[in-house]
Backbone as CSV, one residue per row, in Angstrom:
resi,resn,N_x,N_y,N_z,CA_x,CA_y,CA_z,C_x,C_y,C_z
1,GLN,16.680,35.932,24.772,16.129,34.613,25.042,14.605,34.759,24.970
2,VAL,14.058,33.845,24.124,12.561,33.900,23.949,11.810,33.451,25.232
3,GLN,10.846,34.189,25.616,10.032,33.753,26.710,8.553,33.854,26.290
4,LEU,7.796,32.779,26.624,6.407,32.761,26.317,5.658,32.464,27.615
5,VAL,4.699,33.260,27.923,3.999,33.117,29.215,2.484,33.092,28.912
6,GLU,1.883,31.920,29.177,0.448,31.796,28.976,-0.409,32.163,30.128
7,SER,-1.501,32.533,29.936,-2.498,32.798,31.039,-3.915,32.635,30.456
8,GLY,-4.891,32.603,31.356,-6.312,32.577,30.974,-6.963,31.268,31.056
9,GLY,-6.280,30.211,31.483,-6.909,28.932,31.605,-7.794,28.912,32.856
10,GLY,-8.597,27.845,32.991,-9.493,27.727,34.079,-10.467,26.598,33.876
11,LEU,-11.479,26.632,34.757,-12.610,25.658,34.750,-13.798,26.359,34.153
12,VAL,-14.422,25.752,33.195,-15.627,26.283,32.588,-16.556,25.169,32.225
13,GLN,-17.876,25.433,32.204,-18.863,24.444,31.879,-18.876,24.250,30.311
14,ALA,-19.333,23.153,29.906,-19.497,22.871,28.465,-20.375,23.957,27.829
15,GLY,-19.970,24.415,26.675,-20.685,25.552,26.042,-20.178,26.895,26.356
16,GLY,-19.276,26.960,27.322,-18.758,28.224,27.786,-17.541,28.671,26.940
17,SER,-16.894,29.773,27.371,-15.804,30.358,26.532,-14.657,30.678,27.525
18,LEU,-13.481,30.662,26.949,-12.284,31.144,27.659,-11.425,31.832,26.579
19,ARG,-10.628,32.733,27.010,-9.642,33.424,26.169,-8.230,33.186,26.739
20,LEU,-7.396,32.507,26.032,-6.019,32.230,26.518,-5.129,33.382,25.908
21,SER,-4.165,33.806,26.666,-3.191,34.818,26.262,-1.775,34.234,26.325
22,CYS,-0.934,34.701,25.423,0.488,34.277,25.420,1.292,35.550,25.224
23,ALA,1.988,35.939,26.206,2.852,37.096,26.196,4.221,36.706,25.708
24,ALA,4.701,37.282,24.650,5.947,36.821,24.085,7.054,37.932,24.218
25,SER,8.228,37.530,24.584,9.326,38.505,24.767,10.661,37.893,24.367
26,GLY,11.677,38.768,24.178,13.006,38.248,23.966,13.548,38.425,22.568
27,ARG,12.703,38.731,21.581,13.098,39.026,20.264,12.026,39.639,19.489
28,THR,12.253,39.977,18.278,11.252,40.494,17.350,10.563,39.357,16.696
29,PHE,9.250,39.313,16.796,8.488,38.194,16.286,7.805,38.420,14.962
30,SER,8.248,39.478,14.219,7.505,39.798,13.028,7.523,38.774,11.935
31,ASN,8.555,37.882,11.967,8.627,36.793,10.953,8.447,35.491,11.580
32,TYR,7.707,35.422,12.641,7.521,34.170,13.406,6.075,33.659,13.229
33,THR,5.962,32.357,13.412,4.669,31.672,13.532,4.372,31.360,14.994
34,MET,3.276,31.752,15.493,2.913,31.516,16.825,1.806,30.407,16.831
35,GLY,1.969,29.424,17.688,1.023,28.334,17.666,0.496,28.057,19.084
36,TRP,-0.656,27.467,19.078,-1.226,26.848,20.286,-1.357,25.311,20.108
37,PHE,-0.861,24.624,21.102,-0.967,23.207,21.120,-1.623,22.785,22.472
38,ARG,-2.112,21.599,22.523,-2.685,21.117,23.785,-2.297,19.635,24.021
39,GLN,-2.354,19.335,25.351,-2.010,17.904,25.702,-2.908,17.502,26.791
40,ALA,-3.711,16.434,26.476,-4.575,15.822,27.464,-3.834,14.751,28.177
41,PRO,-4.250,14.346,29.387,-3.548,13.266,30.118,-3.512,11.980,29.280
42,GLY,-2.304,11.389,29.175,-2.142,10.198,28.433,-2.115,10.271,26.899
43,LYS,-2.193,11.508,26.448,-2.214,11.714,24.974,-1.071,12.535,24.470
44,GLU,-0.852,12.462,23.196,0.231,13.283,22.578,-0.184,14.660,22.565
45,ARG,0.790,15.554,22.556,0.548,16.993,22.380,0.135,17.257,20.962
46,GLU,-0.938,17.947,20.681,-1.495,18.128,19.414,-1.647,19.593,19.010
47,PHE,-1.619,19.832,17.725,-1.785,21.140,17.236,-3.213,21.660,17.396
48,VAL,-3.401,22.945,17.696,-4.757,23.465,17.831,-4.904,24.633,16.867
49,ALA,-3.992,25.636,16.850,-4.155,26.774,15.959,-2.764,27.384,15.785
50,ALA,-2.700,28.225,14.729,-1.434,29.003,14.579,-1.685,30.253,13.772
51,ILE,-0.807,31.189,13.976,-0.941,32.395,13.144,0.502,32.929,12.754
52,ARG,0.555,33.437,11.618,1.839,33.932,11.112,1.815,35.447,11.474
53,TRP,2.823,35.898,12.230,2.761,37.169,12.834,2.697,38.217,11.724
54,SER,3.435,38.140,10.599,3.374,39.051,9.519,2.463,38.399,8.453
55,GLY,1.442,39.154,8.077,0.491,38.633,7.117,-0.821,38.029,7.685
56,GLY,-0.677,37.522,8.949,-1.927,37.096,9.612,-2.504,35.822,9.223
57,ASN,-1.745,35.019,8.401,-2.322,33.721,7.966,-2.604,32.876,9.203
58,THR,-3.756,32.115,9.160,-4.124,31.304,10.363,-4.242,29.795,9.874
59,TRP,-4.167,28.966,10.822,-4.356,27.512,10.646,-5.141,27.003,11.899
60,TYR,-6.007,25.978,11.706,-6.734,25.455,12.804,-6.858,23.929,12.622
61,ARG,-6.875,23.192,13.689,-7.293,21.761,13.591,-8.730,21.763,13.297
62,ASP,-9.195,20.669,12.675,-10.595,20.627,12.201,-11.533,20.839,13.336
63,SER,-11.270,20.271,14.520,-12.309,20.334,15.592,-12.306,21.730,16.190
64,ALA,-11.372,22.594,15.871,-11.336,23.966,16.346,-11.968,24.952,15.437
65,LYS,-12.100,24.540,14.202,-12.711,25.498,13.227,-14.117,25.878,13.580
66,GLY,-14.367,27.162,13.470,-15.723,27.634,13.875,-15.915,27.907,15.353
67,ARG,-15.081,27.364,16.225,-15.177,27.566,17.629,-14.051,28.391,18.205
68,PHE,-12.890,28.240,17.682,-11.638,28.907,18.206,-11.199,29.960,17.251
69,THR,-10.639,31.026,17.798,-10.030,32.130,16.934,-8.721,32.412,17.535
70,ILE,-7.727,32.456,16.683,-6.357,32.855,17.050,-6.190,34.294,16.557
71,SER,-5.573,35.169,17.359,-5.262,36.516,16.931,-4.042,37.050,17.666
72,TRP,-3.562,38.178,17.313,-2.423,38.737,17.941,-2.582,40.218,18.084
73,ASP,-1.857,40.752,19.053,-1.821,42.240,19.266,-0.377,42.642,19.194
74,ASN,0.014,43.287,18.111,1.390,43.635,17.897,1.961,44.503,18.985
75,ALA,1.119,45.498,19.459,1.563,46.479,20.412,1.931,45.789,21.687
76,LYS,1.262,44.738,22.039,1.439,44.025,23.283,2.317,42.755,23.128
77,ASN,2.656,42.397,21.850,3.467,41.215,21.664,2.717,39.956,22.279
78,THR,1.473,39.960,22.071,0.683,38.915,22.774,-0.289,38.241,21.698
79,VAL,-0.289,36.912,21.800,-1.172,36.123,20.999,-2.333,35.592,21.824
80,TYR,-3.511,35.511,21.255,-4.623,35.100,21.912,-5.313,33.845,21.277
81,LEU,-6.058,33.055,22.065,-6.769,31.987,21.598,-8.174,32.110,22.181
82,GLN,-9.125,32.650,21.475,-10.511,32.734,21.988,-11.194,31.388,21.667
83,MET,-11.692,30.815,22.747,-12.340,29.454,22.668,-13.749,29.541,23.058
84,ASN,-14.639,29.287,22.106,-16.112,29.325,22.348,-16.649,27.974,22.233
85,SER,-17.871,27.740,22.677,-18.562,26.430,22.596,-17.690,25.315,23.102
86,LEU,-17.093,25.481,24.224,-16.109,24.508,24.673,-16.798,23.201,24.968
87,LYS,-16.033,22.093,24.764,-16.469,20.767,25.030,-15.609,20.064,25.990
88,PRO,-16.130,19.093,26.734,-15.300,18.280,27.670,-14.007,17.772,26.990
89,GLU,-14.094,17.400,25.677,-12.915,16.865,25.019,-11.852,17.939,24.724
90,ASP,-12.122,19.144,25.020,-11.159,20.290,24.892,-10.286,20.399,26.130
91,THR,-10.647,19.599,27.122,-9.832,19.615,28.396,-8.443,19.210,28.113
92,ALA,-7.511,20.030,28.543,-6.083,19.797,28.336,-5.197,20.937,28.879
93,VAL,-3.940,20.659,28.935,-2.993,21.749,29.103,-2.693,22.419,27.741
94,TYR,-2.864,23.688,27.730,-2.662,24.434,26.491,-1.331,25.132,26.509
95,TYR,-0.540,24.912,25.401,0.805,25.492,25.302,0.842,26.502,24.221
96,CYS,1.524,27.618,24.389,1.886,28.471,23.409,3.361,28.125,22.875
97,ALA,3.502,28.318,21.587,4.783,27.961,21.041,5.165,28.994,19.973
98,ALA,6.497,29.175,19.676,6.946,30.119,18.643,7.952,29.478,17.697
99,SER,7.904,29.867,16.447,8.780,29.241,15.468,9.071,30.243,14.354
100,SER,10.279,30.196,13.861,10.644,31.009,12.697,10.252,30.323,11.422
101,SER,9.791,29.070,11.521,9.391,28.348,10.350,8.028,28.680,9.897
102,ARG,7.787,28.543,8.556,6.464,28.802,8.004,5.558,27.514,8.084
103,ILE,6.129,26.459,8.585,5.385,25.218,8.721,4.665,25.295,10.147
104,ALA,3.421,25.425,10.110,2.659,25.866,11.348,2.113,24.773,12.165
105,THR,1.894,23.632,11.573,1.037,22.635,12.263,1.872,21.523,12.928
106,PHE,3.143,21.421,12.703,4.014,20.333,13.301,4.683,20.746,14.540
107,ARG,4.453,20.012,15.586,5.048,20.302,16.855,6.536,20.447,16.782
108,SER,7.166,19.619,15.935,8.672,19.666,15.774,9.187,20.965,15.144
109,SER,8.318,21.759,14.562,8.712,23.070,13.989,8.971,24.111,15.039
110,TYR,8.563,23.952,16.243,8.506,24.930,17.278,9.686,24.728,18.341
111,PRO,10.698,25.512,18.351,11.733,25.421,19.334,11.378,26.105,20.748
112,TYR,10.411,27.010,20.722,10.165,27.825,21.919,8.773,27.449,22.397
113,TRP,8.723,27.172,23.746,7.451,26.760,24.310,7.226,27.483,25.648
114,GLY,5.976,27.790,25.999,5.610,28.280,27.241,5.404,27.121,28.247
115,GLN,5.001,27.453,29.539,4.828,26.497,30.491,3.503,25.781,30.553
116,GLY,2.590,26.315,29.857,1.251,25.729,29.737,0.216,26.317,30.672
117,THR,-1.034,26.256,30.279,-2.099,26.652,31.132,-3.281,25.646,31.058
118,GLN,-3.820,25.288,32.229,-4.831,24.172,32.250,-6.150,24.664,31.836
119,VAL,-6.764,24.036,30.943,-8.238,24.248,30.637,-8.995,23.024,30.928
120,THR,-10.044,23.178,31.807,-10.864,22.047,32.148,-12.361,22.382,31.787
121,VAL,-12.997,21.596,31.025,-14.329,21.803,30.603,-15.213,20.711,31.241
122,SER,-16.110,21.135,32.129,-16.979,20.127,32.787,-18.284,19.967,32.003
123,SER,-18.789,18.732,32.039,-20.019,18.394,31.273,-21.263,18.625,32.106
């Protein structure tokens, strides 16, 4: 059974940084796409970034390009989201997700989800 456990959220001032982690277990993820999504209060859950475990291809939403970096550590089966230059509009619950699909940016492509971690950016 796939399990995804996020950590690293918190409260940070605008311009600050956070690194989110997602520990994955339950299967071999070598052919999986790992994604980060976020959901702000009253809004739809939206794509943030994704990485293909094999090959390392990455995708980002436009507002994350140049500020966020997704990466993975094979030895630890962990995916990271380094978030720099954070803005108040980045405030949301951030979710890690896993998919065997190569389609990285659609929420519906991901059958496995973590419980989420809160990120709050104060102005």
